[in-house]
CSV table of C-alpha atoms in Angstrom, one decimal:
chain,number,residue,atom,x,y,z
A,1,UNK,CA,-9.3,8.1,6.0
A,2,UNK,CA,-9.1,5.7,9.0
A,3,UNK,CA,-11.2,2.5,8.7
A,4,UNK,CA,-12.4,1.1,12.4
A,5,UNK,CA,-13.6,-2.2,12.3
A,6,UNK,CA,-15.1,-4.3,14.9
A,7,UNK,CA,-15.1,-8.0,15.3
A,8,UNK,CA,-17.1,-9.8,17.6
A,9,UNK,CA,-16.3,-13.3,18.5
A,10,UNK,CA,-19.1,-15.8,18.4
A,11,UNK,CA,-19.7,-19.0,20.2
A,12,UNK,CA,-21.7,-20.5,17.4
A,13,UNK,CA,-19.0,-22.2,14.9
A,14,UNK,CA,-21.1,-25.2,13.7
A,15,UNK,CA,-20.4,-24.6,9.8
A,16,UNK,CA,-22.1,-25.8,6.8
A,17,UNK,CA,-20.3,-28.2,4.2
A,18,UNK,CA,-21.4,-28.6,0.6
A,19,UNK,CA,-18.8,-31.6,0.0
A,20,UNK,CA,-16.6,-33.8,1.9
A,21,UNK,CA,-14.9,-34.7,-1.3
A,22,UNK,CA,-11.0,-33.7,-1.7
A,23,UNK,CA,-10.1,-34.0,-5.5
A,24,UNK,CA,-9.2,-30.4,-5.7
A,25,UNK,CA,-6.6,-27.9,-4.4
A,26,UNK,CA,-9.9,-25.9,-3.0
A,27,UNK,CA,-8.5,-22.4,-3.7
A,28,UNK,CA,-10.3,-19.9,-1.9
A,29,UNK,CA,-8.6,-16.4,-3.2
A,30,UNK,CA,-5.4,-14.4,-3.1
A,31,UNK,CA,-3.6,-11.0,-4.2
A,32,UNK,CA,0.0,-10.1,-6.0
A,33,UNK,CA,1.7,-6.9,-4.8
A,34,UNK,CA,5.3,-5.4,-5.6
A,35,UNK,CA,7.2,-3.2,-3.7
A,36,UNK,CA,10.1,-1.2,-5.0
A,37,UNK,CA,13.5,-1.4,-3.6
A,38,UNK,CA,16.4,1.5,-2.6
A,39,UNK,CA,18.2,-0.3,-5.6
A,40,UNK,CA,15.6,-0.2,-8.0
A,41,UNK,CA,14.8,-3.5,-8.0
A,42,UNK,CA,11.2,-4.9,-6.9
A,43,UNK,CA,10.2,-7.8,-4.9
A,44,UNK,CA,6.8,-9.4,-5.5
A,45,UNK,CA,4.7,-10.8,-2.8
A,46,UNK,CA,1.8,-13.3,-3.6
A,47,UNK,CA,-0.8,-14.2,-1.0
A,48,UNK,CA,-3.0,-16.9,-1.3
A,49,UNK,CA,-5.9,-18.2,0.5
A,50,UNK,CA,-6.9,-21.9,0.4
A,51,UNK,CA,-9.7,-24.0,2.1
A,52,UNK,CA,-8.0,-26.6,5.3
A,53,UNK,CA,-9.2,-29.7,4.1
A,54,UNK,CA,-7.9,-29.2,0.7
A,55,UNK,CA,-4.4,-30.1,-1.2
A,56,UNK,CA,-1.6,-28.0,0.2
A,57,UNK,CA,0.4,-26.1,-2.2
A,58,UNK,CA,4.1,-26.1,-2.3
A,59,UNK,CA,7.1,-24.5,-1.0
A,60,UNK,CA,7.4,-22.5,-4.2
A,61,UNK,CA,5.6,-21.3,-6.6
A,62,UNK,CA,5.6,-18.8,-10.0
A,63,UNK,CA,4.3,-15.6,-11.6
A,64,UNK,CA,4.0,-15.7,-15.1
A,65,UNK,CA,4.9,-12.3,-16.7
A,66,UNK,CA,2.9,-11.2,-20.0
A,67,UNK,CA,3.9,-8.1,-22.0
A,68,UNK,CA,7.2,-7.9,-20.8
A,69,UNK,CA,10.1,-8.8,-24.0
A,70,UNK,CA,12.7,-9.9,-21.6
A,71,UNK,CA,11.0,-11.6,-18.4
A,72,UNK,CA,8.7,-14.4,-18.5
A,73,UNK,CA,8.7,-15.9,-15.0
A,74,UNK,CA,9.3,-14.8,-11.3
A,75,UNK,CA,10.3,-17.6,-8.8
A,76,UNK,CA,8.6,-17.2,-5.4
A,77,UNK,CA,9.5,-18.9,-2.4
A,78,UNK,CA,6.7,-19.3,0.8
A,79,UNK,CA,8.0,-17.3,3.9
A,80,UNK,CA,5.1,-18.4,6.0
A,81,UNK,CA,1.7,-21.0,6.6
A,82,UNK,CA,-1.0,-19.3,8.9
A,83,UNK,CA,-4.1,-20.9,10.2
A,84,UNK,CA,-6.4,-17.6,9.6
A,85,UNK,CA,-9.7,-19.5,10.7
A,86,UNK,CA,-11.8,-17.4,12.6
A,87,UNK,CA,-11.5,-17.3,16.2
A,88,UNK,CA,-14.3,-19.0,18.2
A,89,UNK,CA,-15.3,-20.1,21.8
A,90,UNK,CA,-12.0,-21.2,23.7
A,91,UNK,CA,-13.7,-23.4,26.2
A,92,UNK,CA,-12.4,-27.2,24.7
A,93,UNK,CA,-16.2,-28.0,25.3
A,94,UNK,CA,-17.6,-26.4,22.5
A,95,UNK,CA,-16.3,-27.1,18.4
A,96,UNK,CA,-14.2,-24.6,17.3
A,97,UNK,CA,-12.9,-23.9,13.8
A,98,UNK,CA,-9.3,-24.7,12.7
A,99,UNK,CA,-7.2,-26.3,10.1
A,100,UNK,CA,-6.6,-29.4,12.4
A,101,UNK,CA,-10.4,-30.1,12.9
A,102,UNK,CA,-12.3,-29.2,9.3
A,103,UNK,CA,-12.7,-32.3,7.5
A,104,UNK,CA,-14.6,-30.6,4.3
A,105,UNK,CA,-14.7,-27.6,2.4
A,106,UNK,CA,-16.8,-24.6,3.5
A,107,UNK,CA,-16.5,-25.5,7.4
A,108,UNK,CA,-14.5,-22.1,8.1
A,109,UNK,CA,-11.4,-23.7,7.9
A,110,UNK,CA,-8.5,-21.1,5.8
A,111,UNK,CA,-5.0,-21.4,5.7
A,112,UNK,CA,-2.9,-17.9,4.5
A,113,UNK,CA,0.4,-18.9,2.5
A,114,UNK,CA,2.9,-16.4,1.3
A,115,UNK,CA,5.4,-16.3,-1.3
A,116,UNK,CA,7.8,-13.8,-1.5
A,117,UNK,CA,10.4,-13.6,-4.4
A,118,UNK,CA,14.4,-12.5,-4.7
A,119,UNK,CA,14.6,-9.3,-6.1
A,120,UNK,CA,14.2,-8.8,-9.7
A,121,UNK,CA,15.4,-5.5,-12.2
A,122,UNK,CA,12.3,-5.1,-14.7
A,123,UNK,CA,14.2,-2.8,-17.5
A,124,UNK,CA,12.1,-1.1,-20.4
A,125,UNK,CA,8.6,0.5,-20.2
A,126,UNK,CA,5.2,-1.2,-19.8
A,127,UNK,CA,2.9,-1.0,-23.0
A,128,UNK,CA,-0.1,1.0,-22.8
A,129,UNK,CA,-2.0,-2.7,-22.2
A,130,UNK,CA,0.6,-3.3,-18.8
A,131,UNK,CA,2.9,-5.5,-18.0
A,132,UNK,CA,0.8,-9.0,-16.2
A,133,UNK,CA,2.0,-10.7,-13.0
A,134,UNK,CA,-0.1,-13.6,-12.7
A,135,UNK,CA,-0.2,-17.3,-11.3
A,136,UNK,CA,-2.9,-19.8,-11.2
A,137,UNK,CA,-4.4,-23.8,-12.0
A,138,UNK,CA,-6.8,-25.8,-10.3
A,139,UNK,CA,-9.4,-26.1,-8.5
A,140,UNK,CA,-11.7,-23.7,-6.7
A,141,UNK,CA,-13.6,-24.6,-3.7
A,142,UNK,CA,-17.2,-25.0,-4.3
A,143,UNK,CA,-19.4,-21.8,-4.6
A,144,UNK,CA,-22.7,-21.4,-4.0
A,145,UNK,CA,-22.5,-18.1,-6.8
A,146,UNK,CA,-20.4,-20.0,-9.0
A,147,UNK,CA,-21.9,-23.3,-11.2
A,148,UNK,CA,-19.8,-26.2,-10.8
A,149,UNK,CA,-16.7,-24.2,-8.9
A,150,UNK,CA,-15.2,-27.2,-8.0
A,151,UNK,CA,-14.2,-27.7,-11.7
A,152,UNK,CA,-12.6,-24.4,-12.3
A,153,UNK,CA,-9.7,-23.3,-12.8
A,154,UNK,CA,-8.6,-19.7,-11.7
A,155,UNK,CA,-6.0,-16.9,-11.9
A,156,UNK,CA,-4.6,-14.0,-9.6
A,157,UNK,CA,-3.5,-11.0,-11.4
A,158,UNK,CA,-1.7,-7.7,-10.9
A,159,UNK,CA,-1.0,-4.9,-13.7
A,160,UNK,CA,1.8,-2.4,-13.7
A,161,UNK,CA,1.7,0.2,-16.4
A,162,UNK,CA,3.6,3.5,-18.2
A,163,UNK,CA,3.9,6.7,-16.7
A,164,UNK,CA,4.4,10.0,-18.0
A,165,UNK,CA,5.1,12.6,-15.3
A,166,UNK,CA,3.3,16.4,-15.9
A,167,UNK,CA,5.3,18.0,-18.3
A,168,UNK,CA,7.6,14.7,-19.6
A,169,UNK,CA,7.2,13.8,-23.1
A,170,UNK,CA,8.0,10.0,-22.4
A,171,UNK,CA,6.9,7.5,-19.4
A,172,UNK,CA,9.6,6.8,-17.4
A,173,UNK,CA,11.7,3.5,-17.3
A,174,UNK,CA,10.9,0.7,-15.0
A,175,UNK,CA,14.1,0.2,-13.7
A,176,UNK,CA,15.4,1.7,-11.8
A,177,UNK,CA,11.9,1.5,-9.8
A,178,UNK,CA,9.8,4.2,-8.9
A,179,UNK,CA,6.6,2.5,-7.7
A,180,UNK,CA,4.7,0.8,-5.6
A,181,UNK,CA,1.9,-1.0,-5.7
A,182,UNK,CA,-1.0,-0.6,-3.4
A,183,UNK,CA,-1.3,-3.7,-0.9
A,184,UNK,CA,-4.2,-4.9,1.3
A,185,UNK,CA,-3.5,-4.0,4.9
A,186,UNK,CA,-6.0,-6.1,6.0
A,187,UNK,CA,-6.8,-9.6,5.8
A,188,UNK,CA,-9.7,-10.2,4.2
A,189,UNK,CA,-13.0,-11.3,5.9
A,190,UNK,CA,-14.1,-15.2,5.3
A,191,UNK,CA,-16.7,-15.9,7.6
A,192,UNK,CA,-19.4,-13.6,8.4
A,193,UNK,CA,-22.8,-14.2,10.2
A,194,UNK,CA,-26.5,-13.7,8.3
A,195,UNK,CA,-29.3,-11.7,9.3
A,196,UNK,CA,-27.9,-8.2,9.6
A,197,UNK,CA,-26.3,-5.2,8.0
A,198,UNK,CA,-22.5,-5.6,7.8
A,199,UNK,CA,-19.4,-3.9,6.2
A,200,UNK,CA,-16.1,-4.7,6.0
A,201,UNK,CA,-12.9,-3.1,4.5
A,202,UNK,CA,-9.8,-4.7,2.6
A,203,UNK,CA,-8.1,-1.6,3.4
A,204,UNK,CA,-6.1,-1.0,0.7
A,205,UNK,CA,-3.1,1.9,0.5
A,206,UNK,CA,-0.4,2.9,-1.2
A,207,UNK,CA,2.8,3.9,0.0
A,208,UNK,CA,3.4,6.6,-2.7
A,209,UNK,CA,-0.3,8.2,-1.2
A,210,UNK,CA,-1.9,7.5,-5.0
A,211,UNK,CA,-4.9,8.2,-5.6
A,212,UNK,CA,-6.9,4.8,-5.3
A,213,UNK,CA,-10.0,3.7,-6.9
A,214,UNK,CA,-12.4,0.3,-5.6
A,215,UNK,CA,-14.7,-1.8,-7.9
A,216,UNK,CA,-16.2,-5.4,-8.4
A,217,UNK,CA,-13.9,-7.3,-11.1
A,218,UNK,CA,-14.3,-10.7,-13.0
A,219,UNK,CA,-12.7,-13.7,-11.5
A,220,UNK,CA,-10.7,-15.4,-14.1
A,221,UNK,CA,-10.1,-19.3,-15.5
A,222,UNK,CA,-6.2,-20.1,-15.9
A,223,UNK,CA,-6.3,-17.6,-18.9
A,224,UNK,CA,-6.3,-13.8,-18.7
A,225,UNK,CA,-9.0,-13.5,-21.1
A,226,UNK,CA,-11.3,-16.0,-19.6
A,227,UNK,CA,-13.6,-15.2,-17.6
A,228,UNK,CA,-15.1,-18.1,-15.0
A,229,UNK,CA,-18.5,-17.8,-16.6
A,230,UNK,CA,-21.4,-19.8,-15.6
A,231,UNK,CA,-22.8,-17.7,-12.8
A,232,UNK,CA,-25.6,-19.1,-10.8
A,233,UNK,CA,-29.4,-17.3,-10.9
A,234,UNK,CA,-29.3,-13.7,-9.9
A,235,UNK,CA,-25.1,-13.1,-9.1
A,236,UNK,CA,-22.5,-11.8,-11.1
A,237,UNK,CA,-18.9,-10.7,-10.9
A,238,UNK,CA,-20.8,-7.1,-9.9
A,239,UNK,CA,-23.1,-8.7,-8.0
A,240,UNK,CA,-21.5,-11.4,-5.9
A,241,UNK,CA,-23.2,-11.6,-2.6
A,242,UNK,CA,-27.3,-12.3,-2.4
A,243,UNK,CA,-29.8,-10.2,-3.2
A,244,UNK,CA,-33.6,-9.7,-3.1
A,245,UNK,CA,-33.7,-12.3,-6.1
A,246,UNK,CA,-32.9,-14.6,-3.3
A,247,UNK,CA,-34.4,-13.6,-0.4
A,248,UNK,CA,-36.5,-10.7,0.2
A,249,UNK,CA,-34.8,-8.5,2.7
A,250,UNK,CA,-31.6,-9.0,1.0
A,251,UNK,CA,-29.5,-6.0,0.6
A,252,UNK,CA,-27.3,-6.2,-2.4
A,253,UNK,CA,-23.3,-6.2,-1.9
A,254,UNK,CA,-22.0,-2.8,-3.1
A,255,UNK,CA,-18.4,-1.4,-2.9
A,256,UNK,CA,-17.6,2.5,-2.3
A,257,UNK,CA,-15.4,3.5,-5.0
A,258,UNK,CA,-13.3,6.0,-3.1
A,259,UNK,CA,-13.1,4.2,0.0
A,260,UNK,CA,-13.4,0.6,-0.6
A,261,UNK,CA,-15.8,-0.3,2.0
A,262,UNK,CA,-18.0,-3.3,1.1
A,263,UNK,CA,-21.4,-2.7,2.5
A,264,UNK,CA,-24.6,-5.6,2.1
A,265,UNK,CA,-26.8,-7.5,4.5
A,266,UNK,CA,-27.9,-10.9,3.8
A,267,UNK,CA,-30.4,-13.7,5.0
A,268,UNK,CA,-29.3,-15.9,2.6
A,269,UNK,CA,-26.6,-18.7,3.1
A,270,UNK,CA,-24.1,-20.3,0.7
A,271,UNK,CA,-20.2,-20.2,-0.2
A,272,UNK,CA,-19.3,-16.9,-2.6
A,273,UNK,CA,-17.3,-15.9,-4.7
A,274,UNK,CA,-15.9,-12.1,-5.4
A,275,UNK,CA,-13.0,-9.9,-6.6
A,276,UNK,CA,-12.1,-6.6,-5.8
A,277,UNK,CA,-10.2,-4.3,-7.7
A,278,UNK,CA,-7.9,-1.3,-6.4
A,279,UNK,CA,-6.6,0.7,-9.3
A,280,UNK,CA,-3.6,3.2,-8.5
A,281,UNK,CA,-3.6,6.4,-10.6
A,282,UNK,CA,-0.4,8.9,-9.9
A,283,UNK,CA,-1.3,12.7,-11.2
A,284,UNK,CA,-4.5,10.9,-12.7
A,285,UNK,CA,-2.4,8.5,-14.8
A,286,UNK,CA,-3.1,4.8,-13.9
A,287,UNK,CA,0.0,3.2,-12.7
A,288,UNK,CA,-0.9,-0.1,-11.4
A,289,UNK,CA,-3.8,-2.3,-10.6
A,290,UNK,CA,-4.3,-5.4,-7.8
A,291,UNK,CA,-6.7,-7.5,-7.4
A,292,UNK,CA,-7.9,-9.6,-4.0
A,293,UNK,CA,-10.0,-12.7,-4.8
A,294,UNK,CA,-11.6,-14.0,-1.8
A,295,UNK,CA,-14.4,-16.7,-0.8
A,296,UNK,CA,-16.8,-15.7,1.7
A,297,UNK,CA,-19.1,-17.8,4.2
A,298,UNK,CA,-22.3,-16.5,5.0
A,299,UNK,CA,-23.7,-18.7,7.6
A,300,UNK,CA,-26.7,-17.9,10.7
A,301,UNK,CA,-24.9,-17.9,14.2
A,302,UNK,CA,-28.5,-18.0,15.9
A,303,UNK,CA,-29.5,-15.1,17.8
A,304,UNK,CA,-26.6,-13.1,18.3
A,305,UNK,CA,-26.6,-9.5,17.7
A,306,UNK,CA,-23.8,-7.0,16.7
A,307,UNK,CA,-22.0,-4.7,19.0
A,308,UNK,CA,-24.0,-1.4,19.9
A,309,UNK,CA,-21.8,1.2,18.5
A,310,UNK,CA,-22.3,4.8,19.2
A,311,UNK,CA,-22.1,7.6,16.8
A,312,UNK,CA,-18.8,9.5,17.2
A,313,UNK,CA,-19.1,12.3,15.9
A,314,UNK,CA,-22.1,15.2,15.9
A,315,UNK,CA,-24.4,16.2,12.6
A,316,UNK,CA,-25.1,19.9,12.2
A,317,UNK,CA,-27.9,20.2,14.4
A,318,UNK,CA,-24.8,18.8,17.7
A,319,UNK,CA,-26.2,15.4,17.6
A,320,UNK,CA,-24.0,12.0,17.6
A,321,UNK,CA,-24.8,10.6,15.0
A,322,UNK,CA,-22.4,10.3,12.4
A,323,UNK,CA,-19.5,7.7,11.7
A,324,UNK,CA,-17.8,9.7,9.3
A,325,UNK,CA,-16.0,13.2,9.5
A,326,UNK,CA,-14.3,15.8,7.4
A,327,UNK,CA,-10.8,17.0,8.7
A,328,UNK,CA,-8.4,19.3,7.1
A,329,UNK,CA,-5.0,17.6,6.7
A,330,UNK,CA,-2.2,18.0,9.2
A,331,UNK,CA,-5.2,18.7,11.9
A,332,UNK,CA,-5.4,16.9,15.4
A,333,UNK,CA,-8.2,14.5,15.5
A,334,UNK,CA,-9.4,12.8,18.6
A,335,UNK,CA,-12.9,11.2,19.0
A,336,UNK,CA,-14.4,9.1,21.6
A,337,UNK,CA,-15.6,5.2,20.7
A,338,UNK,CA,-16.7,2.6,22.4
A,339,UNK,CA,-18.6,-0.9,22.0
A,340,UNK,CA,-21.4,-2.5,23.9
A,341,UNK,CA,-22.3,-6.3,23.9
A,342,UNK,CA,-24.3,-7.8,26.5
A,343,UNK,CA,-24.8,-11.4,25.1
A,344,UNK,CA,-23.4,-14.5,26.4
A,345,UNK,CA,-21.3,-17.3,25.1
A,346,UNK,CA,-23.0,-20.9,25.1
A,347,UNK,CA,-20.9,-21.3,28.7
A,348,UNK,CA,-22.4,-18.4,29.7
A,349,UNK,CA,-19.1,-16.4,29.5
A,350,UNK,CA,-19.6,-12.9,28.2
A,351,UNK,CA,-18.5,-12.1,24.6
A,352,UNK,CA,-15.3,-10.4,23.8
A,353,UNK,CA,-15.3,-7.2,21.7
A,354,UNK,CA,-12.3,-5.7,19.8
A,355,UNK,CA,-11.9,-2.5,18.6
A,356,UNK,CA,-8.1,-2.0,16.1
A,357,UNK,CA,-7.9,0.9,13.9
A,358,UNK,CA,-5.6,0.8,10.6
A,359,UNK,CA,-4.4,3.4,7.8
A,360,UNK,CA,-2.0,5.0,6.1
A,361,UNK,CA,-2.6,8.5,7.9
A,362,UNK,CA,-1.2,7.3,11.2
A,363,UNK,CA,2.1,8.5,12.0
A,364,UNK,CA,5.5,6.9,12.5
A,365,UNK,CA,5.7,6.9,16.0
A,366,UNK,CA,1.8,5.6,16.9
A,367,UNK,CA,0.8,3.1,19.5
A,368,UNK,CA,-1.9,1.2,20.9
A,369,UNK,CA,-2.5,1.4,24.3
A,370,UNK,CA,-6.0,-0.6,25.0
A,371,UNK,CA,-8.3,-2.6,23.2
């Protein structure tokens, strides 16, 4: 399936701080992934999100393994340091949001580091419980879902585990590799406006084409038994975003299990906390898990609407007015879309829509013409 998504670029970029003060690292999320090599080595890839005005982290950093009898730690070196803030009026008249110019957490302000290790042979066979690829300390940023965030510590986590192919009486050796994990192919959403319905898609994949399975998970302390407890009044780790507990026209956060889209509307504003979970399962058998924390802004931009979007596609009756479609595989599909915004800027410029499409199902030789 081919996930569309639509970002409009608003003029409003006046954030909301909860603290100026910087005695943390002010973590903000992440993900581990592993790809497997021609040799049959892998190399693991860690991502990790952290608020501007906080502590850098280093050049290096490292997994800790559990459940494996031979390998305890994976060094990781950073390949890159990206300002990912989001992208607001240009005119040097108006604020804008970046790492130079936040001077507090929860201003919009996120950095993207990534660490990228050597490659490394993992010999012998996960146990049923998995083999753990985790890294973590303190602190979070503070969290509006979350009691005394600031305080906590937290862990990213990934999970490889056995398979046993149709037919085999064993599950196959590690090394040399066979698998992939999934990985995000899209970076994740931090700051998104209140006051209407929204959706947004990590867009996970997996280059094997598993089958892949979305759901809410626990965010974790510097231990992977402990959960971060202490949620605040009406959220959870299955329940992350506001709901009608805190305003009334709240619609509550929910994530398609089958295609991973994230779906909720909210009139509520704060700093929040959530986890997603993708789970891999190869001939039904679950091979690996990933996990992408994030921290997400909810903040009013004042009256700004979203894009008018039409339906693409017609219902039985030869309406448009369906987003989705069923195809059969291998068939051509072509559909018109397009995007309508007739708001201004504060200058009185005229917004600036962008339509990109991502997914596995596009072939080798595809290109993007227009925007």
């Amino acid at each position: 399936m081919n996930f569309l998504r639509f970002f409009l670029v608003f003029a409003v970029c006046a954030m909301f701080t909860h603290s100026t003060k910087l005695n943390a690292s002010h973590y903000m999320g992440g993900e581990i992934t592993w790809e497997c090599q021609p040799n049959g080595q892998y190399i693991f890839t860690m991502k990790v999100y952290r608020e501007c005005a906080g502590i850098q982290y280093g050049a290096t950093q490292t997994l800790t393994v559990t459940g494996h009898p031979n390998v305890a730690t994976i060094p990781m070196s950073r390949i890159s340091q990206t300002d990912m803030s989001p992208t607001c009026n240009p005119n040097p008249a108006f604020p804008r949001v970046t790492c130079a110019t936040v001077t507090g957490p929860n201003q919009g302000g996120v950095e993207e580091h990534i660490y990228v290790s050597n490659p490394i042979t993992l010999n012998g066979t996960p146990p049923p419980t998995g083999w753990w690829f985790h890294w973590g300390t303190c602190c979070r940023n503070p969290t509006t879902n979350i009691i005394n965030a600031s305080g906590k510590q937290w862990r990213l986590r990934a999970a490889m585990y056995p398979y046993t192919p149709p037919g085999a009486t064993q599950p196959l050796p590690a090394h040399p590799c066979f698998d992939n994990s999934p990985v995000f192919a899209e970076r994740p959403s931090t700051v998104i406006c209140t006051g209407y319905p929204f959706t947004y898609n990590h867009t996970a994949y997996d280059p094997e084409l598993d089958s892949l399975a979305y759901s809410w998970a626990i965010p974790l302390k510097n231990n992977l038994n402990m959960p971060v407890g202490n949620w605040a009044a009406g959220y959870s780790y299955n329940s992350p975003l506001p709901s009608t507990t805190h305003h009334p026209n709240n619609v509550p956060a929910t994530v398609n299990p089958y295609t991973g889209e994230i779906s909720f509307t909210s009139f509520t504003q704060g700093a929040f906390q959530t986890v997603v979970r993708v789970q891999a399962f190869k001939c039904g058998v679950l091979v690996a898990e990933i996990f992408r924390e994030m921290q997400i802004t909810l903040l009013s931009c004042g009256t700004n609407n979203p894009p008018v979007v039409p339906a693409p596609f017609q219902d039985s009756t030869g309406t448009y007015t369906l987003y989705t479609d069923t195809v059969y595989a291998g068939a051509l599909v072509t559909f018109p879309i397009s995007a309508t915004d007739f708001e201004f800027l504060p200058d009185n410029t005229p917004q600036t829509i962008t339509i990109t499409a991502a997914g596995a199902q596009f072939g080798a030789n595809f290109t993007s013409t227009t925007t």
